[in-house]
Every structure is written in structure tokens, then in C-alpha cells.
Amino acid sequence: LRTEERQRLARERREEREKQHAAKETQILEKERKAKLQYEKQLEERQRKLKEQKQKEEQRRAAVEEKRKQKIEEEKERYEAVMHRTLERNQRLETRQKRWSWGGSVTPDSESKTASKRSTSTANLKQTEAVVNKRLSSSAALLNASDRTRRSQLSPLDSSIISRLLAPTQASLARSKSAATLSAD
């Protein structure tokens, strides 16, 4: 009887150990399954973040490229505007120079016009020169009379400065010389 009792107890203990061992095995398998699921989730999350980061980077690159193209376009427009203004300014200067030059531009069909213009402008110059000379001489006489009275009241330094200011400059003499040369032609 005791032997049978011992065998039964030994069998029950063995069965109990096997149950505990099986429970531990299932726990270990469950932990492994959970860890595997966790790893897969983390892997998916990393891939999703990398994908988002790549998209953001591509969007940033596209924005930078667009900004660069826009800046180039603005610089091109600015350059064209500057060139346009420069051309307009040059054309205005050319027309102004032609307008104020003595003979204007000489072209084959306008030579006779310029010749007649020269003769009339020379005659006009002589007439205006005579009128200007009369006015200058009368105003110079008035100035000289009033200057003498003023100069007597001024110091020698002041009177020398005023006489230098009243004397004709080399530039004005050169202008009158060129006008005289043209009127002689």
C-alpha cells in the first residue's frame, strides 16, 4: 500500500511539475510574442518617421529651389529694367545733344538743311552778339561807376577779390572764341 501511495504521489508531483513547466513555456512564448510585436511596431514607427523626414526634406528642397528660381527671375527683371532705363536715358541724351549741337547730325539728305541752318544761325549770332555787346557795355559802365564808389570803401584784399570775380574766366573767353570762330565760318 505504501509503495502504491508513493508512486501515486510521485506521479502527481511529476504531473504538477510538467504543468508548471508547460505554464512557464507558455509564459515565455507569450513574452517572446509580445516582444516581437513591440519590435515590429518600433520598426514600423521608425520607417514612418524616416518617410516623413524624407518628404519634409524634399519639400524643403523644392521650396529652396523655387525661391532660388524666383530670385533669379527678379534679378533678371531688375537687370532688364535697368538696361531699359539706361537705353532710354542714352536716347534722351542723344536727342538732347542733337537738339543743342550747332549743326545737329550730318546725314546725306540733311546737309543742305544744316548748311542753311548754319547760315541763319550765324546771322542770328551776329545780331544777338551786337545786342549783347551793347547791353554788356552799358551795364559794365554802370557797374564800373558803382564799383569805384564801393571799392573806395573796401579794403585792398576785398577789392582784389571782387576784381578777380568780375574778370572774365578762361572758360567764358574760350566759349566766346568758339562762337566767334563759328560765326566767322
PDB file of C-alpha atoms in Angstrom:
ATOM      1  CA  LEU A   1       0.000   0.000   0.000  1.00  0.00           C
ATOM      2  CA  ARG A   2       2.749   2.382   0.835  1.00  0.00           C
ATOM      3  CA  THR A   3       4.500   1.750  -2.442  1.00  0.00           C
ATOM      4  CA  GLU A   4       1.370   2.444  -4.390  1.00  0.00           C
ATOM      5  CA  GLU A   5       0.863   5.607  -2.357  1.00  0.00           C
ATOM      6  CA  ARG A   6       4.411   6.673  -3.034  1.00  0.00           C
ATOM      7  CA  GLN A   7       4.068   6.020  -6.747  1.00  0.00           C
ATOM      8  CA  ARG A   8       0.792   7.976  -6.902  1.00  0.00           C
ATOM      9  CA  LEU A   9       2.322  10.896  -5.031  1.00  0.00           C
ATOM     10  CA  ALA A  10       5.388  10.799  -7.266  1.00  0.00           C
ATOM     11  CA  ARG A  11       3.139  10.733 -10.346  1.00  0.00           C
ATOM     12  CA  GLU A  12       1.113  13.699  -9.066  1.00  0.00           C
ATOM     13  CA  ARG A  13       4.285  15.668  -8.354  1.00  0.00           C
ATOM     14  CA  ARG A  14       5.587  14.840 -11.803  1.00  0.00           C
ATOM     15  CA  GLU A  15       2.323  15.955 -13.390  1.00  0.00           C
ATOM     16  CA  GLU A  16       2.391  19.136 -11.289  1.00  0.00           C
ATOM     17  CA  ARG A  17       5.955  19.880 -12.411  1.00  0.00           C
ATOM     18  CA  GLU A  18       5.018  19.245 -16.017  1.00  0.00           C
ATOM     19  CA  LYS A  19       2.051  21.624 -15.675  1.00  0.00           C
ATOM     20  CA  GLN A  20       4.294  24.273 -14.127  1.00  0.00           C
ATOM     21  CA  HIS A  21       6.881  23.696 -16.827  1.00  0.00           C
ATOM     22  CA  ALA A  22       4.188  23.986 -19.539  1.00  0.00           C
ATOM     23  CA  ALA A  23       2.863  27.187 -17.901  1.00  0.00           C
ATOM     24  CA  LYS A  24       6.377  28.624 -17.858  1.00  0.00           C
ATOM     25  CA  GLU A  25       6.830  27.651 -21.501  1.00  0.00           C
ATOM     26  CA  THR A  26       3.580  29.394 -22.461  1.00  0.00           C
ATOM     27  CA  GLN A  27       4.599  32.467 -20.443  1.00  0.00           C
ATOM     28  CA  ILE A  28       7.965  32.540 -22.191  1.00  0.00           C
ATOM     29  CA  LEU A  29       6.301  32.100 -25.589  1.00  0.00           C
ATOM     30  CA  GLU A  30       3.826  34.882 -24.765  1.00  0.00           C
ATOM     31  CA  LYS A  31       6.658  37.203 -23.706  1.00  0.00           C
ATOM     32  CA  GLU A  32       8.542  36.425 -26.906  1.00  0.00           C
ATOM     33  CA  ARG A  33       5.407  37.090 -28.980  1.00  0.00           C
ATOM     34  CA  LYS A  34       4.836  40.417 -27.201  1.00  0.00           C
ATOM     35  CA  ALA A  35       8.492  41.421 -27.643  1.00  0.00           C
ATOM     36  CA  LYS A  36       8.316  40.539 -31.334  1.00  0.00           C
ATOM     37  CA  LEU A  37       5.136  42.626 -31.745  1.00  0.00           C
ATOM     38  CA  GLN A  38       6.778  45.526 -29.894  1.00  0.00           C
ATOM     39  CA  TYR A  39       9.872  45.305 -32.122  1.00  0.00           C
ATOM     40  CA  GLU A  40       7.718  45.266 -35.283  1.00  0.00           C
ATOM     41  CA  LYS A  41       5.777  48.310 -34.051  1.00  0.00           C
ATOM     42  CA  GLN A  42       9.011  50.201 -33.338  1.00  0.00           C
ATOM     43  CA  LEU A  43      10.353  49.219 -36.759  1.00  0.00           C
ATOM     44  CA  GLU A  44       7.169  50.452 -38.469  1.00  0.00           C
ATOM     45  CA  GLU A  45       7.287  53.691 -36.437  1.00  0.00           C
ATOM     46  CA  ARG A  46      10.921  54.274 -37.444  1.00  0.00           C
ATOM     47  CA  GLN A  47      10.130  53.649 -41.095  1.00  0.00           C
ATOM     48  CA  ARG A  48       7.143  56.016 -40.909  1.00  0.00           C
ATOM     49  CA  LYS A  49       9.290  58.739 -39.309  1.00  0.00           C
ATOM     50  CA  LEU A  50      12.031  58.266 -41.895  1.00  0.00           C
ATOM     51  CA  LYS A  51       9.455  58.524 -44.674  1.00  0.00           C
ATOM     52  CA  GLU A  52       8.014  61.733 -43.159  1.00  0.00           C
ATOM     53  CA  GLN A  53      11.505  63.156 -42.750  1.00  0.00           C
ATOM     54  CA  LYS A  54      12.311  62.391 -46.404  1.00  0.00           C
ATOM     55  CA  GLN A  55       9.081  64.060 -47.509  1.00  0.00           C
ATOM     56  CA  LYS A  56       9.843  67.137 -45.400  1.00  0.00           C
ATOM     57  CA  GLU A  57      13.363  67.265 -46.803  1.00  0.00           C
ATOM     58  CA  GLU A  58      12.047  67.012 -50.372  1.00  0.00           C
ATOM     59  CA  GLN A  59       9.501  69.768 -49.681  1.00  0.00           C
ATOM     60  CA  ARG A  60      12.234  71.962 -48.191  1.00  0.00           C
ATOM     61  CA  ARG A  61      14.483  71.351 -51.199  1.00  0.00           C
ATOM     62  CA  ALA A  62      11.617  72.145 -53.569  1.00  0.00           C
ATOM     63  CA  ALA A  63      10.874  75.360 -51.632  1.00  0.00           C
ATOM     64  CA  VAL A  64      14.552  76.384 -51.713  1.00  0.00           C
ATOM     65  CA  GLU A  65      14.736  75.648 -55.451  1.00  0.00           C
ATOM     66  CA  GLU A  66      11.553  77.640 -56.072  1.00  0.00           C
ATOM     67  CA  LYS A  67      12.911  80.550 -54.026  1.00  0.00           C
ATOM     68  CA  ARG A  68      16.176  80.444 -55.984  1.00  0.00           C
ATOM     69  CA  LYS A  69      14.312  80.446 -59.317  1.00  0.00           C
ATOM     70  CA  GLN A  70      12.156  83.339 -58.127  1.00  0.00           C
ATOM     71  CA  LYS A  71      15.235  85.305 -57.030  1.00  0.00           C
ATOM     72  CA  ILE A  72      16.912  84.692 -60.401  1.00  0.00           C
ATOM     73  CA  GLU A  73      13.751  85.835 -62.172  1.00  0.00           C
ATOM     74  CA  GLU A  74      13.578  89.002 -60.027  1.00  0.00           C
ATOM     75  CA  GLU A  75      17.241  89.768 -60.713  1.00  0.00           C
ATOM     76  CA  LYS A  76      16.649  89.230 -64.430  1.00  0.00           C
ATOM     77  CA  GLU A  77      13.654  91.600 -64.380  1.00  0.00           C
ATOM     78  CA  ARG A  78      15.654  94.169 -62.400  1.00  0.00           C
ATOM     79  CA  TYR A  79      18.548  93.904 -64.864  1.00  0.00           C
ATOM     80  CA  GLU A  80      16.188  94.294 -67.836  1.00  0.00           C
ATOM     81  CA  ALA A  81      14.574  97.335 -66.189  1.00  0.00           C
ATOM     82  CA  VAL A  82      17.987  98.913 -65.583  1.00  0.00           C
ATOM     83  CA  MET A  83      19.002  98.220 -69.181  1.00  0.00           C
ATOM     84  CA  HIS A  84      15.729  99.702 -70.431  1.00  0.00           C
ATOM     85  CA  ARG A  85      16.183 102.842 -68.306  1.00  0.00           C
ATOM     86  CA  THR A  86      19.798 103.171 -69.454  1.00  0.00           C
ATOM     87  CA  LEU A  87      18.777 102.878 -73.118  1.00  0.00           C
ATOM     88  CA  GLU A  88      16.020 105.461 -72.631  1.00  0.00           C
ATOM     89  CA  ARG A  89      18.444 107.814 -70.866  1.00  0.00           C
ATOM     90  CA  ASN A  90      21.000 107.400 -73.661  1.00  0.00           C
ATOM     91  CA  GLN A  91      18.348 108.101 -76.299  1.00  0.00           C
ATOM     92  CA  ARG A  92      17.208 111.215 -74.425  1.00  0.00           C
ATOM     93  CA  LEU A  93      20.818 112.407 -74.127  1.00  0.00           C
ATOM     94  CA  GLU A  94      21.403 111.783 -77.849  1.00  0.00           C
ATOM     95  CA  THR A  95      18.290 113.725 -78.812  1.00  0.00           C
ATOM     96  CA  ARG A  96      19.218 116.488 -76.392  1.00  0.00           C
ATOM     97  CA  GLN A  97      22.762 116.650 -77.789  1.00  0.00           C
ATOM     98  CA  LYS A  98      21.421 116.708 -81.344  1.00  0.00           C
ATOM     99  CA  ARG A  99      18.971 119.421 -80.389  1.00  0.00           C
ATOM    100  CA  TRP A 100      21.647 121.622 -78.778  1.00  0.00           C
ATOM    101  CA  SER A 101      24.542 120.897 -81.112  1.00  0.00           C
ATOM    102  CA  TRP A 102      25.499 123.557 -83.640  1.00  0.00           C
ATOM    103  CA  GLY A 103      24.770 121.562 -86.724  1.00  0.00           C
ATOM    104  CA  GLY A 104      22.941 118.518 -85.479  1.00  0.00           C
ATOM    105  CA  SER A 105      23.711 115.164 -87.046  1.00  0.00           C
ATOM    106  CA  VAL A 106      25.017 115.260 -90.573  1.00  0.00           C
ATOM    107  CA  THR A 107      23.352 112.852 -92.936  1.00  0.00           C
ATOM    108  CA  PRO A 108      23.466 112.962 -96.750  1.00  0.00           C
ATOM    109  CA  ASP A 109      19.901 114.227 -97.123  1.00  0.00           C
ATOM    110  CA  SER A 110      20.167 116.798 -94.337  1.00  0.00           C
ATOM    111  CA  GLU A 111      23.391 118.513 -95.478  1.00  0.00           C
ATOM    112  CA  SER A 112      21.568 121.268 -97.341  1.00  0.00           C
ATOM    113  CA  LYS A 113      19.268 121.814 -94.344  1.00  0.00           C
ATOM    114  CA  THR A 114      22.209 122.079 -91.965  1.00  0.00           C
ATOM    115  CA  ALA A 115      24.005 124.477 -94.302  1.00  0.00           C
ATOM    116  CA  SER A 116      21.007 126.780 -94.353  1.00  0.00           C
ATOM    117  CA  LYS A 117      20.630 126.392 -90.616  1.00  0.00           C
ATOM    118  CA  ARG A 118      24.271 127.375 -90.166  1.00  0.00           C
ATOM    119  CA  SER A 119      23.936 130.487 -92.236  1.00  0.00           C
ATOM    120  CA  THR A 120      20.781 131.601 -90.425  1.00  0.00           C
ATOM    121  CA  SER A 121      22.247 130.716 -87.031  1.00  0.00           C
ATOM    122  CA  THR A 122      25.421 132.678 -87.898  1.00  0.00           C
ATOM    123  CA  ALA A 123      23.363 135.697 -88.852  1.00  0.00           C
ATOM    124  CA  ASN A 124      21.314 135.331 -85.676  1.00  0.00           C
ATOM    125  CA  LEU A 125      24.530 135.057 -83.675  1.00  0.00           C
ATOM    126  CA  LYS A 126      25.911 138.261 -85.147  1.00  0.00           C
ATOM    127  CA  GLN A 127      22.696 140.123 -84.384  1.00  0.00           C
ATOM    128  CA  THR A 128      22.458 138.813 -80.829  1.00  0.00           C
ATOM    129  CA  GLU A 129      26.184 139.427 -80.343  1.00  0.00           C
ATOM    130  CA  ALA A 130      25.757 143.084 -81.220  1.00  0.00           C
ATOM    131  CA  VAL A 131      22.792 143.422 -78.851  1.00  0.00           C
ATOM    132  CA  VAL A 132      24.610 141.597 -76.051  1.00  0.00           C
ATOM    133  CA  ASN A 133      27.733 143.735 -76.523  1.00  0.00           C
ATOM    134  CA  LYS A 134      25.667 146.928 -76.269  1.00  0.00           C
ATOM    135  CA  ARG A 135      23.952 145.692 -73.119  1.00  0.00           C
ATOM    136  CA  LEU A 136      27.205 144.500 -71.621  1.00  0.00           C
ATOM    137  CA  SER A 137      28.983 147.756 -72.275  1.00  0.00           C
ATOM    138  CA  SER A 138      26.155 149.808 -70.750  1.00  0.00           C
ATOM    139  CA  SER A 139      25.834 147.513 -67.736  1.00  0.00           C
ATOM    140  CA  ALA A 140      29.638 147.423 -67.382  1.00  0.00           C
ATOM    141  CA  ALA A 141      29.745 151.195 -67.345  1.00  0.00           C
ATOM    142  CA  LEU A 142      27.089 151.266 -64.641  1.00  0.00           C
ATOM    143  CA  LEU A 143      28.890 148.562 -62.691  1.00  0.00           C
ATOM    144  CA  ASN A 144      32.239 150.305 -63.007  1.00  0.00           C
ATOM    145  CA  ALA A 145      30.806 153.561 -61.705  1.00  0.00           C
ATOM    146  CA  SER A 146      29.106 151.907 -58.756  1.00  0.00           C
ATOM    147  CA  ASP A 147      32.142 149.622 -58.221  1.00  0.00           C
ATOM    148  CA  ARG A 148      34.513 152.561 -57.936  1.00  0.00           C
ATOM    149  CA  THR A 149      32.466 154.093 -55.160  1.00  0.00           C
ATOM    150  CA  ARG A 150      32.213 150.735 -53.388  1.00  0.00           C
ATOM    151  CA  ARG A 151      35.864 149.845 -53.872  1.00  0.00           C
ATOM    152  CA  SER A 152      36.978 153.069 -52.291  1.00  0.00           C
ATOM    153  CA  GLN A 153      35.142 151.898 -49.167  1.00  0.00           C
ATOM    154  CA  LEU A 154      36.580 148.318 -49.268  1.00  0.00           C
ATOM    155  CA  SER A 155      39.910 147.025 -48.066  1.00  0.00           C
ATOM    156  CA  PRO A 156      42.611 146.225 -50.655  1.00  0.00           C
ATOM    157  CA  LEU A 157      42.111 142.459 -50.172  1.00  0.00           C
ATOM    158  CA  ASP A 158      38.348 142.696 -50.708  1.00  0.00           C
ATOM    159  CA  SER A 159      38.743 144.904 -53.768  1.00  0.00           C
ATOM    160  CA  SER A 160      41.257 142.449 -55.353  1.00  0.00           C
ATOM    161  CA  ILE A 161      38.835 139.546 -54.754  1.00  0.00           C
ATOM    162  CA  ILE A 162      35.967 141.476 -56.338  1.00  0.00           C
ATOM    163  CA  SER A 163      38.063 142.465 -59.362  1.00  0.00           C
ATOM    164  CA  ARG A 164      39.058 138.810 -59.847  1.00  0.00           C
ATOM    165  CA  LEU A 165      35.395 137.793 -59.681  1.00  0.00           C
ATOM    166  CA  LEU A 166      34.396 140.421 -62.227  1.00  0.00           C
ATOM    167  CA  ALA A 167      37.164 139.499 -64.680  1.00  0.00           C
ATOM    168  CA  PRO A 168      36.122 137.040 -67.412  1.00  0.00           C
ATOM    169  CA  THR A 169      37.209 133.439 -66.838  1.00  0.00           C
ATOM    170  CA  GLN A 170      39.177 131.356 -69.311  1.00  0.00           C
ATOM    171  CA  ALA A 171      36.120 129.183 -69.932  1.00  0.00           C
ATOM    172  CA  SER A 172      33.945 132.166 -70.863  1.00  0.00           C
ATOM    173  CA  LEU A 173      36.716 133.501 -73.127  1.00  0.00           C
ATOM    174  CA  ALA A 174      37.006 130.087 -74.808  1.00  0.00           C
ATOM    175  CA  ARG A 175      33.236 129.993 -75.349  1.00  0.00           C
ATOM    176  CA  SER A 176      33.182 133.443 -76.897  1.00  0.00           C
ATOM    177  CA  LYS A 177      36.197 132.493 -79.063  1.00  0.00           C
ATOM    178  CA  SER A 178      34.423 129.351 -80.361  1.00  0.00           C
ATOM    179  CA  ALA A 179      31.266 131.388 -81.012  1.00  0.00           C
ATOM    180  CA  ALA A 180      33.294 133.936 -82.931  1.00  0.00           C
ATOM    181  CA  THR A 181      35.022 131.197 -84.934  1.00  0.00           C
ATOM    182  CA  LEU A 182      31.696 129.630 -85.835  1.00  0.00           C
ATOM    183  CA  SER A 183      30.195 132.957 -86.778  1.00  0.00           C
ATOM    184  CA  ALA A 184      33.230 133.665 -88.999  1.00  0.00           C
ATOM    185  CA  ASP A 185      32.707 130.344 -90.792  1.00  0.00           C
TER     186      ASP A 185
END
